[in-house]
C-alpha positions as MATLAB code, in Angstrom:
seq = 'MRPVLVLTHASHEGPGLIGPAIDGPLQVRTVLDVAEPRLPSLDDVAGVVVMGGPMDADDERHPGLAAERRLLADAVDADVPVLGVCLGMQLLGLALGARLHRRHGTEIGFAPVDVVADDPVLGPLGTRPTVLHWHSDAVDLPSGATLLASTPATPVQAFRAGSALGLQFHPEVTASMLELWLTTPDMTAGLAEDEVVAVRADGARHLPTLVPAAEKALAAFGELARARG';
ca = [
      77.549   91.967   78.666;
      79.189   91.780   82.053;
      77.940   94.460   84.462;
      79.772   97.670   85.206;
      80.520   97.918   88.920;
      79.462  101.294   90.368;
      80.749  102.122   93.844;
      78.812  104.839   95.688;
      79.473  106.610   98.982;
      76.305  108.661   99.586;
      72.676  108.017   98.647;
      72.385  111.340   96.804;
      75.547  110.798   94.730;
      74.441  108.096   92.343;
      75.646  107.473   88.790;
      73.233  109.945   87.181;
      73.968  110.267   83.468;
      76.599  107.534   83.674;
      73.978  104.783   83.884;
      72.174  105.517   80.593;
      75.510  106.204   78.889;
      76.787  102.734   79.744;
      73.652  101.223   78.182;
      74.192   97.932   79.937;
      73.804   96.278   83.330;
      75.069   98.058   86.437;
      76.058   96.510   89.744;
      75.746   99.321   92.290;
      77.457   98.710   95.622;
      78.253  100.757   98.735;
      81.103   99.243  100.749;
      82.257  102.426  102.480;
      82.058  101.104  106.037;
      82.694   97.414  105.374;
      86.098   96.354  106.662;
      86.463   93.414  104.279;
      83.962   93.913  101.464;
      83.318   91.105   99.016;
      83.805   92.901   95.733;
      83.365   91.103   92.416;
      86.338   89.740   90.531;
      87.573   92.041   87.790;
      87.069   89.104   85.414;
      83.340   89.423   86.104;
      82.913   93.143   85.323;
      83.044   95.213   82.139;
      84.253   98.313   83.954;
      84.495  100.107   87.300;
      82.930  103.474   88.165;
      83.628  105.160   91.512;
      81.397  108.073   92.494;
      81.775  111.034   94.826;
      81.168  111.479   98.533;
      81.862  113.884  101.399;
      84.629  111.881  103.073;
      88.386  112.114  102.506;
      89.870  109.508  100.187;
      92.310  108.358  102.901;
      89.823  108.445  105.803;
      90.564  105.368  107.914;
      87.183  105.731  109.650;
      85.709  104.276  106.450;
      87.602  101.006  105.985;
      85.904  100.165  102.704;
      87.872  102.937  100.988;
      91.076  100.905  101.296;
      89.422   98.025   99.456;
      88.247  100.427   96.753;
      91.780  101.741   96.284;
      93.127   98.195   95.935;
      90.450   97.369   93.395;
      91.253  100.495   91.386;
      94.965   99.707   91.299;
      94.220   96.160   90.176;
      91.765   97.410   87.529;
      94.386   99.682   85.973;
      96.898   96.837   85.992;
      94.321   94.594   84.272;
      93.387   97.251   81.687;
      89.765   97.369   82.886;
      87.921  100.607   81.941;
      87.712  102.827   85.032;
      85.943  106.127   85.656;
      86.534  107.956   88.938;
      84.444  111.045   89.736;
      85.383  113.565   92.457;
      86.131  111.348   95.486;
      86.439  108.555   92.943;
      89.240  110.424   91.196;
      91.009  111.024   94.493;
      90.758  107.327   95.361;
      92.133  106.500   91.913;
      95.006  108.927   92.406;
      95.902  107.434   95.786;
      95.651  103.926   94.316;
      98.246  104.942   91.744;
     100.637  106.434   94.297;
      99.679  110.122   94.174;
      99.348  112.365   97.209;
      96.048  113.689   98.563;
      95.789  117.325   99.675;
      92.999  117.820  102.184;
      91.202  121.213  102.106;
      93.353  122.275   99.178;
      90.770  124.741   97.938;
      86.993  124.754   97.826;
      85.303  124.835   94.433;
      81.504  124.616   94.499;
      79.355  125.626   91.562;
      79.616  125.984   87.827;
      82.930  127.210   86.428;
      85.167  126.409   83.453;
      88.043  123.956   83.329;
      90.910  124.192   80.859;
      91.275  120.954   78.887;
      94.980  120.597   78.123;
      95.216  117.244   76.321;
      93.132  115.070   74.025;
      91.183  112.133   75.427;
      88.515  109.992   73.750;
      86.158  110.254   76.712;
      86.781  113.818   77.847;
      86.991  115.219   74.311;
      83.262  115.783   73.665;
      83.141  118.333   76.497;
      85.286  120.744   74.462;
      88.398  122.737   75.282;
      87.026  124.966   78.061;
      83.727  123.570   79.260;
      81.793  125.017   82.164;
      81.248  122.119   84.560;
      79.939  121.518   88.064;
      82.521  121.502   90.857;
      81.825  120.339   94.414;
      85.008  119.588   96.348;
      87.666  120.910   98.706;
      90.298  118.140   98.498;
      92.679  117.640   95.580;
      95.128  115.015   94.404;
      98.471  115.193   92.630;
      98.965  113.765   89.165;
      99.978  110.110   89.489;
     103.364  109.172   88.089;
     103.048  108.297   84.415;
      99.519  109.691   84.085;
      98.518  112.341   81.540;
      97.066  115.613   82.815;
      93.850  116.323   80.916;
      92.256  119.337   82.617;
      93.110  121.980   85.186;
      91.900  125.068   87.034;
      93.972  127.612   88.994;
      92.516  126.344   92.284;
      92.856  122.654   91.417;
      95.755  121.901   89.052;
      94.634  118.295   88.505;
      91.003  118.381   87.388;
      91.251  115.323   85.152;
      93.836  112.718   84.256;
      94.238  109.569   82.198;
      96.228  106.598   83.504;
      96.020  103.734   81.026;
      92.468  102.381   81.104;
      91.429  104.805   83.859;
      89.981  108.313   83.645;
      89.738  110.512   86.729;
      87.481  113.583   86.813;
      87.458  115.954   89.779;
      84.280  117.626   88.501;
      80.792  116.149   88.013;
      79.698  115.345   84.440;
      77.011  112.963   85.698;
      74.701  115.600   87.169;
      71.220  116.235   85.768;
      68.887  119.099   86.683;
      66.957  116.889   89.116;
      70.164  115.596   90.669;
      71.435  119.149   91.185;
      68.174  120.079   92.904;
      68.550  117.055   95.180;
      72.047  118.205   96.123;
      70.855  121.751   96.771;
      68.196  120.458   99.173;
      70.482  117.962  100.958;
      71.935  119.502  104.161;
      75.151  117.468  103.919;
      75.809  119.015  100.502;
      74.973  122.613  101.340;
      76.574  122.803  104.787;
      78.741  125.900  104.801;
      76.957  127.515  101.861;
      75.021  130.728  102.380;
      71.490  130.897  101.000;
      72.550  133.296   98.260;
      75.240  130.815   97.171;
      72.651  128.058   96.906;
      70.450  130.367   94.829;
      73.399  131.205   92.577;
      74.276  127.551   91.965;
      70.634  126.788   91.136;
      70.496  129.697   88.670;
      73.806  128.690   87.091;
      72.488  125.159   86.706;
      69.461  126.414   84.803;
      71.800  128.365   82.534;
      74.570  125.815   81.939;
      73.028  122.327   82.193;
      71.067  122.563   78.900;
      74.430  122.795   77.114;
      76.492  120.693   79.496;
      74.209  117.638   79.693;
      74.267  116.772   75.954;
      78.054  117.153   75.890;
      78.415  115.051   79.031;
      76.158  112.372   77.543;
      78.498  112.096   74.546;
      81.576  111.973   76.784;
      80.117  109.328   79.090;
      78.871  107.323   76.106;
      82.503  107.059   75.020;
      83.275  105.431   78.368;
      80.261  103.175   77.878;
      81.683  102.061   74.537;
      84.922  101.050   76.244;
      83.010   99.007   78.801;
      80.856   97.339   76.145;
      83.951   96.514   74.103;
      85.270   94.599   77.112;
      81.852   92.969   77.281;
];
């Protein structure tokens, strides 16, 4: 099987549950600050996964983001399975011509999303799953894409565009990963101590149900990647 390319933007925002769900080789790269990164040919990968990060999807101070957007656009054109998470979804949206809204509305913590359309990958989460949010930017729905999930604060929480799935929320997070985030100053900047305590308590309550559902959802993406081989 060809590897799945995983693009990361922060050391604490790795693939989490996505890795085991793919059940195949991963090629993890960080090209955030590389002006002309040497990314693999799409012919050499089974899929592309783009993770989250604290920067804006159009931040020119991180020149590698432009290369990621070009790769995402090319991947959709080539029908390569793509999964974009949080910043990854925003990069995917920009790659497909949508508009980014900086500081649109902060959502941090566990809260439900309304799933509004069927999707083979998103489906196992259910119709109104409680998921982990950690963002303040938002992106419009790309032209021709299907809206899959929404919240009042963030109308586009998930979308499907051909071979690509964008998720504004974080299905990849495990209990240990959440604890890492809650003890990473870059993640908790701006949060009061009682908010950190609340997110930790909500994680203990919701992750035992969310993780098995997320594993099934991400396994569906893994099946798409393995089918490409």
